[in-house]
PDB file of C-alpha atoms in Angstrom:
ATOM      1  CA  MET A   1       3.015 -23.627  58.207  1.00  0.00           C
ATOM      2  CA  TYR A   2       2.081 -19.900  57.754  1.00  0.00           C
ATOM      3  CA  TRP A   3       5.340 -19.211  55.870  1.00  0.00           C
ATOM      4  CA  SER A   4       4.880 -22.214  53.520  1.00  0.00           C
ATOM      5  CA  TRP A   5       1.469 -20.806  52.396  1.00  0.00           C
ATOM      6  CA  ILE A   6       2.964 -17.428  51.844  1.00  0.00           C
ATOM      7  CA  ILE A   7       5.707 -18.962  49.689  1.00  0.00           C
ATOM      8  CA  ILE A   8       3.284 -21.159  47.770  1.00  0.00           C
ATOM      9  CA  GLY A   9       1.081 -18.033  47.090  1.00  0.00           C
ATOM     10  CA  ALA A  10       4.035 -16.037  45.958  1.00  0.00           C
ATOM     11  CA  VAL A  11       5.166 -18.810  43.628  1.00  0.00           C
ATOM     12  CA  ALA A  12       1.590 -19.156  42.271  1.00  0.00           C
ATOM     13  CA  ILE A  13       1.279 -15.419  41.600  1.00  0.00           C
ATOM     14  CA  ILE A  14       4.678 -15.420  39.811  1.00  0.00           C
ATOM     15  CA  VAL A  15       3.717 -18.449  37.726  1.00  0.00           C
ATOM     16  CA  ILE A  16       0.373 -16.923  36.782  1.00  0.00           C
ATOM     17  CA  TRP A  17       2.079 -13.614  35.876  1.00  0.00           C
ATOM     18  CA  PHE A  18       4.641 -15.467  33.773  1.00  0.00           C
ATOM     19  CA  ILE A  19       1.913 -17.430  31.840  1.00  0.00           C
ATOM     20  CA  ALA A  20      -0.166 -14.270  31.380  1.00  0.00           C
ATOM     21  CA  SER A  21       2.863 -12.365  30.035  1.00  0.00           C
ATOM     22  CA  TYR A  22       3.789 -15.116  27.621  1.00  0.00           C
ATOM     23  CA  ASN A  23       0.221 -15.368  26.369  1.00  0.00           C
ATOM     24  CA  SER A  24       0.134 -11.608  25.877  1.00  0.00           C
ATOM     25  CA  LEU A  25       3.300 -11.627  23.858  1.00  0.00           C
ATOM     26  CA  VAL A  26       2.116 -14.505  21.659  1.00  0.00           C
ATOM     27  CA  ARG A  27      -1.203 -12.589  21.065  1.00  0.00           C
ATOM     28  CA  LEU A  28       0.660  -9.474  20.033  1.00  0.00           C
ATOM     29  CA  ARG A  29       3.150 -11.367  17.858  1.00  0.00           C
ATOM     30  CA  ASN A  30       0.197 -12.905  15.998  1.00  0.00           C
ATOM     31  CA  MET A  31      -1.386  -9.520  15.561  1.00  0.00           C
ATOM     32  CA  VAL A  32       1.868  -8.167  14.056  1.00  0.00           C
ATOM     33  CA  ARG A  33       1.860 -11.141  11.614  1.00  0.00           C
ATOM     34  CA  GLU A  34      -1.826 -10.566  10.747  1.00  0.00           C
ATOM     35  CA  ALA A  35      -1.393  -6.885  10.217  1.00  0.00           C
ATOM     36  CA  PHE A  36       1.637  -7.539   7.898  1.00  0.00           C
ATOM     37  CA  SER A  37      -0.297 -10.178   6.093  1.00  0.00           C
ATOM     38  CA  THR A  38      -3.195  -7.672   5.469  1.00  0.00           C
ATOM     39  CA  MET A  39      -0.692  -5.151   4.111  1.00  0.00           C
ATOM     40  CA  ASP A  40       0.793  -7.822   1.929  1.00  0.00           C
ATOM     41  CA  VAL A  41      -2.531  -8.534   0.318  1.00  0.00           C
ATOM     42  CA  TYR A  42      -2.859  -4.934  -0.743  1.00  0.00           C
ATOM     43  CA  MET A  43       0.704  -4.753  -1.953  1.00  0.00           C
ATOM     44  CA  LYS A  44       0.031  -7.790  -4.134  1.00  0.00           C
ATOM     45  CA  LYS A  45      -2.970  -6.053  -5.581  1.00  0.00           C
ATOM     46  CA  ARG A  46      -0.672  -3.169  -6.488  1.00  0.00           C
ATOM     47  CA  TYR A  47       1.811  -5.532  -8.092  1.00  0.00           C
ATOM     48  CA  ASP A  48      -0.885  -6.982 -10.240  1.00  0.00           C
ATOM     49  CA  LEU A  49      -2.012  -3.556 -11.434  1.00  0.00           C
ATOM     50  CA  ILE A  50       1.476  -2.249 -12.378  1.00  0.00           C
ATOM     51  CA  PRO A  51       2.020  -4.390 -15.538  1.00  0.00           C
ATOM     52  CA  ASN A  52      -1.267  -3.211 -17.013  1.00  0.00           C
ATOM     53  CA  LEU A  53      -0.387   0.389 -16.173  1.00  0.00           C
ATOM     54  CA  VAL A  54       3.046   0.050 -17.722  1.00  0.00           C
ATOM     55  CA  GLU A  55       1.571  -1.543 -20.875  1.00  0.00           C
ATOM     56  CA  THR A  56      -0.987   1.358 -21.243  1.00  0.00           C
ATOM     57  CA  VAL A  57       1.799   3.981 -20.833  1.00  0.00           C
ATOM     58  CA  LYS A  58       3.986   2.083 -23.304  1.00  0.00           C
ATOM     59  CA  GLY A  59       1.521   2.673 -26.108  1.00  0.00           C
ATOM     60  CA  TYR A  60       1.734   6.372 -25.704  1.00  0.00           C
ATOM     61  CA  ALA A  61       5.316   6.888 -24.544  1.00  0.00           C
ATOM     62  CA  SER A  62       7.231   3.994 -25.849  1.00  0.00           C
ATOM     63  CA  HIS A  63      10.499   6.056 -26.094  1.00  0.00           C
ATOM     64  CA  GLU A  64      10.364   6.502 -22.302  1.00  0.00           C
ATOM     65  CA  ARG A  65      11.642   2.939 -21.865  1.00  0.00           C
ATOM     66  CA  ALA A  66      14.089   3.729 -18.987  1.00  0.00           C
ATOM     67  CA  THR A  67      11.244   4.951 -16.709  1.00  0.00           C
ATOM     68  CA  LEU A  68       9.050   1.858 -17.597  1.00  0.00           C
ATOM     69  CA  GLU A  69      11.894  -0.504 -16.966  1.00  0.00           C
ATOM     70  CA  ARG A  70      12.660   1.062 -13.552  1.00  0.00           C
ATOM     71  CA  VAL A  71       9.001   0.588 -12.485  1.00  0.00           C
ATOM     72  CA  ILE A  72       8.930  -3.016 -13.588  1.00  0.00           C
ATOM     73  CA  SER A  73      12.290  -3.580 -11.920  1.00  0.00           C
ATOM     74  CA  ALA A  74      11.222  -1.973  -8.662  1.00  0.00           C
ATOM     75  CA  ARG A  75       8.041  -4.062  -8.705  1.00  0.00           C
ATOM     76  CA  ASN A  76      10.139  -7.247  -9.138  1.00  0.00           C
ATOM     77  CA  VAL A  77      12.543  -6.338  -6.295  1.00  0.00           C
ATOM     78  CA  ALA A  78       9.667  -5.573  -3.887  1.00  0.00           C
ATOM     79  CA  ALA A  79       7.779  -8.714  -4.779  1.00  0.00           C
ATOM     80  CA  GLY A  80      10.897 -10.857  -4.437  1.00  0.00           C
ATOM     81  CA  ALA A  81      12.007  -9.638  -1.085  1.00  0.00           C
ATOM     82  CA  THR A  82      13.054 -12.351   1.284  1.00  0.00           C
ATOM     83  CA  ASN A  83      12.789 -10.563   4.602  1.00  0.00           C
ATOM     84  CA  LEU A  84      10.913  -7.540   6.049  1.00  0.00           C
ATOM     85  CA  GLN A  85      13.729  -5.034   5.709  1.00  0.00           C
ATOM     86  CA  GLU A  86      14.156  -5.790   2.004  1.00  0.00           C
ATOM     87  CA  ARG A  87      10.407  -5.593   1.613  1.00  0.00           C
ATOM     88  CA  ILE A  88      10.335  -2.159   3.175  1.00  0.00           C
ATOM     89  CA  GLU A  89      13.181  -0.869   1.069  1.00  0.00           C
ATOM     90  CA  GLY A  90      11.636  -2.418  -2.140  1.00  0.00           C
ATOM     91  CA  GLU A  91       8.245  -0.859  -1.356  1.00  0.00           C
ATOM     92  CA  ASN A  92       9.829   2.497  -0.947  1.00  0.00           C
ATOM     93  CA  ALA A  93      11.669   2.314  -4.198  1.00  0.00           C
ATOM     94  CA  LEU A  94       8.485   1.111  -5.986  1.00  0.00           C
ATOM     95  CA  ALA A  95       6.488   4.067  -4.567  1.00  0.00           C
ATOM     96  CA  GLY A  96       9.199   6.443  -5.986  1.00  0.00           C
ATOM     97  CA  THR A  97       9.094   4.788  -9.495  1.00  0.00           C
ATOM     98  CA  LEU A  98       5.319   4.934  -9.642  1.00  0.00           C
ATOM     99  CA  LYS A  99       5.514   8.708  -8.894  1.00  0.00           C
ATOM    100  CA  SER A 100       7.986   9.032 -11.849  1.00  0.00           C
ATOM    101  CA  LEU A 101       5.505   7.018 -14.022  1.00  0.00           C
ATOM    102  CA  PHE A 102       2.635   9.405 -13.191  1.00  0.00           C
ATOM    103  CA  ALA A 103       4.827  12.429 -13.634  1.00  0.00           C
ATOM    104  CA  LEU A 104       5.644  10.991 -17.097  1.00  0.00           C
ATOM    105  CA  ALA A 105       1.964  10.725 -17.835  1.00  0.00           C
ATOM    106  CA  GLU A 106       1.604  14.447 -17.373  1.00  0.00           C
ATOM    107  CA  ALA A 107       3.701  15.012 -20.486  1.00  0.00           C
ATOM    108  CA  TYR A 108       1.304  13.124 -22.676  1.00  0.00           C
ATOM    109  CA  PRO A 109      -2.234  14.624 -22.863  1.00  0.00           C
ATOM    110  CA  ASP A 110      -3.520  11.675 -24.853  1.00  0.00           C
ATOM    111  CA  LEU A 111      -2.486   9.238 -22.170  1.00  0.00           C
ATOM    112  CA  LYS A 112      -4.027  11.421 -19.390  1.00  0.00           C
ATOM    113  CA  ALA A 113      -7.335  11.251 -21.313  1.00  0.00           C
ATOM    114  CA  ASN A 114      -7.209   7.504 -21.929  1.00  0.00           C
ATOM    115  CA  SER A 115     -10.045   5.824 -20.005  1.00  0.00           C
ATOM    116  CA  ASN A 116      -8.093   2.704 -19.428  1.00  0.00           C
ATOM    117  CA  PHE A 117      -5.162   4.682 -17.953  1.00  0.00           C
ATOM    118  CA  LEU A 118      -7.535   6.699 -15.833  1.00  0.00           C
ATOM    119  CA  ASP A 119      -9.301   3.595 -14.560  1.00  0.00           C
ATOM    120  CA  LEU A 120      -5.941   1.915 -13.717  1.00  0.00           C
ATOM    121  CA  GLN A 121      -4.856   5.155 -11.966  1.00  0.00           C
ATOM    122  CA  ARG A 122      -8.019   5.295  -9.860  1.00  0.00           C
ATOM    123  CA  GLN A 123      -7.605   1.577  -8.938  1.00  0.00           C
ATOM    124  CA  LEU A 124      -4.016   2.199  -7.985  1.00  0.00           C
ATOM    125  CA  GLN A 125      -4.932   5.211  -5.909  1.00  0.00           C
ATOM    126  CA  SER A 126      -7.558   3.150  -4.088  1.00  0.00           C
ATOM    127  CA  VAL A 127      -5.008   0.402  -3.386  1.00  0.00           C
ATOM    128  CA  GLU A 128      -2.477   2.971  -2.295  1.00  0.00           C
ATOM    129  CA  ALA A 129      -5.022   4.297   0.276  1.00  0.00           C
ATOM    130  CA  ASP A 130      -5.611   0.724   1.448  1.00  0.00           C
ATOM    131  CA  ILE A 131      -1.848   0.194   1.854  1.00  0.00           C
ATOM    132  CA  ALA A 132      -1.519   3.409   3.803  1.00  0.00           C
ATOM    133  CA  ASN A 133      -4.247   2.366   6.163  1.00  0.00           C
ATOM    134  CA  SER A 134      -2.864  -1.153   6.591  1.00  0.00           C
ATOM    135  CA  ARG A 135       0.621   0.353   7.268  1.00  0.00           C
ATOM    136  CA  LYS A 136      -0.850   2.542   9.961  1.00  0.00           C
ATOM    137  CA  TYR A 137      -2.408  -0.459  11.631  1.00  0.00           C
ATOM    138  CA  TYR A 138       0.729  -2.585  11.191  1.00  0.00           C
ATOM    139  CA  ASN A 139       2.888   0.157  12.719  1.00  0.00           C
ATOM    140  CA  SER A 140       0.399   0.662  15.611  1.00  0.00           C
ATOM    141  CA  VAL A 141       0.505  -3.097  16.440  1.00  0.00           C
ATOM    142  CA  VAL A 142       4.325  -3.238  16.135  1.00  0.00           C
ATOM    143  CA  ARG A 143       4.595  -0.164  18.485  1.00  0.00           C
ATOM    144  CA  ILE A 144       2.543  -2.026  21.053  1.00  0.00           C
ATOM    145  CA  TYR A 145       4.361  -5.255  20.648  1.00  0.00           C
ATOM    146  CA  ASN A 146       7.886  -3.588  20.760  1.00  0.00           C
ATOM    147  CA  THR A 147       6.868  -1.672  23.861  1.00  0.00           C
ATOM    148  CA  LYS A 148       5.652  -4.833  25.581  1.00  0.00           C
ATOM    149  CA  THR A 149       8.862  -6.765  24.623  1.00  0.00           C
ATOM    150  CA  GLN A 150      11.087  -3.943  25.936  1.00  0.00           C
ATOM    151  CA  SER A 151       9.155  -3.000  29.130  1.00  0.00           C
ATOM    152  CA  PHE A 152       9.962  -4.382  32.507  1.00  0.00           C
ATOM    153  CA  PRO A 153       9.009  -7.010  33.713  1.00  0.00           C
ATOM    154  CA  SER A 154       7.605  -8.421  30.431  1.00  0.00           C
ATOM    155  CA  VAL A 155      11.124  -8.066  28.893  1.00  0.00           C
ATOM    156  CA  ILE A 156      12.185 -11.040  31.082  1.00  0.00           C
ATOM    157  CA  VAL A 157       9.639 -13.280  29.463  1.00  0.00           C
ATOM    158  CA  ALA A 158      10.332 -11.857  25.945  1.00  0.00           C
ATOM    159  CA  SER A 159      14.092 -12.533  26.274  1.00  0.00           C
ATOM    160  CA  ILE A 160      13.590 -16.039  27.615  1.00  0.00           C
ATOM    161  CA  PHE A 161      11.332 -17.108  24.720  1.00  0.00           C
ATOM    162  CA  GLY A 162      12.923 -14.995  21.985  1.00  0.00           C
ATOM    163  CA  PHE A 163      10.306 -12.368  21.320  1.00  0.00           C
ATOM    164  CA  GLY A 164      12.436  -9.909  19.314  1.00  0.00           C
ATOM    165  CA  HIS A 165      12.030  -6.408  18.025  1.00  0.00           C
ATOM    166  CA  GLU A 166       9.832  -5.935  14.937  1.00  0.00           C
ATOM    167  CA  PRO A 167      10.640  -3.086  12.440  1.00  0.00           C
ATOM    168  CA  LEU A 168       8.226  -0.309  11.611  1.00  0.00           C
ATOM    169  CA  PHE A 169       7.167   0.099   8.012  1.00  0.00           C
ATOM    170  CA  GLU A 170       8.628   3.594   7.394  1.00  0.00           C
ATOM    171  CA  ILE A 171       9.003   5.724   4.408  1.00  0.00           C
ATOM    172  CA  ASN A 172      12.486   6.605   3.124  1.00  0.00           C
ATOM    173  CA  ASN A 173      14.046   9.979   3.749  1.00  0.00           C
ATOM    174  CA  PRO A 174      13.565  11.578   0.234  1.00  0.00           C
ATOM    175  CA  GLU A 175       9.852  11.257   0.696  1.00  0.00           C
ATOM    176  CA  ARG A 176      10.032  13.150   3.964  1.00  0.00           C
ATOM    177  CA  GLU A 177      11.501  16.243   2.296  1.00  0.00           C
ATOM    178  CA  ASN A 178       9.239  19.218   1.641  1.00  0.00           C
ATOM    179  CA  VAL A 179       7.744  19.480  -1.813  1.00  0.00           C
ATOM    180  CA  LYS A 180       9.316  22.446  -3.692  1.00  0.00           C
ATOM    181  CA  VAL A 181       6.704  24.613  -5.430  1.00  0.00           C
ATOM    182  CA  GLU A 182       7.651  27.161  -7.994  1.00  0.00           C
ATOM    183  CA  PHE A 183       5.514  29.605  -9.961  1.00  0.00           C
TER     184      PHE A 183
END
């Protein structure tokens, strides 16, 4: 009789641990989805600002058509991504083309002084700060989730129920290089 209580107790502990692990993984997966959704809202705001920005620049630098087309093309690729990896690559390309757009604006003093352009630039900078903060939060939640899904013993529950690895939202390699400053 004594051994049967020990076995029942051990089985109960394992079942309770199994349920707790599963619930923890579900909570973390939902946090990852919520974090990405928050980031997605800010990226959508950025997508909405880009056509206005391009139109403003077009009025001053219409012969810079290639740069403007690259910005719009990168926006469309990022917005039309069908999975997270495509979205990350599209966002990195868009960030690069926006830098070239603002570099282009440096060559046109009238554009730099245009109040509409300056307002759009401020709005975009604010949205970029929001995106950066939401990326930090997303990456933090993904790190916790991935650690949980890869750590023993929760890896057992994760593999049984298909909790997979989530990618971090990282910048691409050219943006990691040091900026070259020449005088």
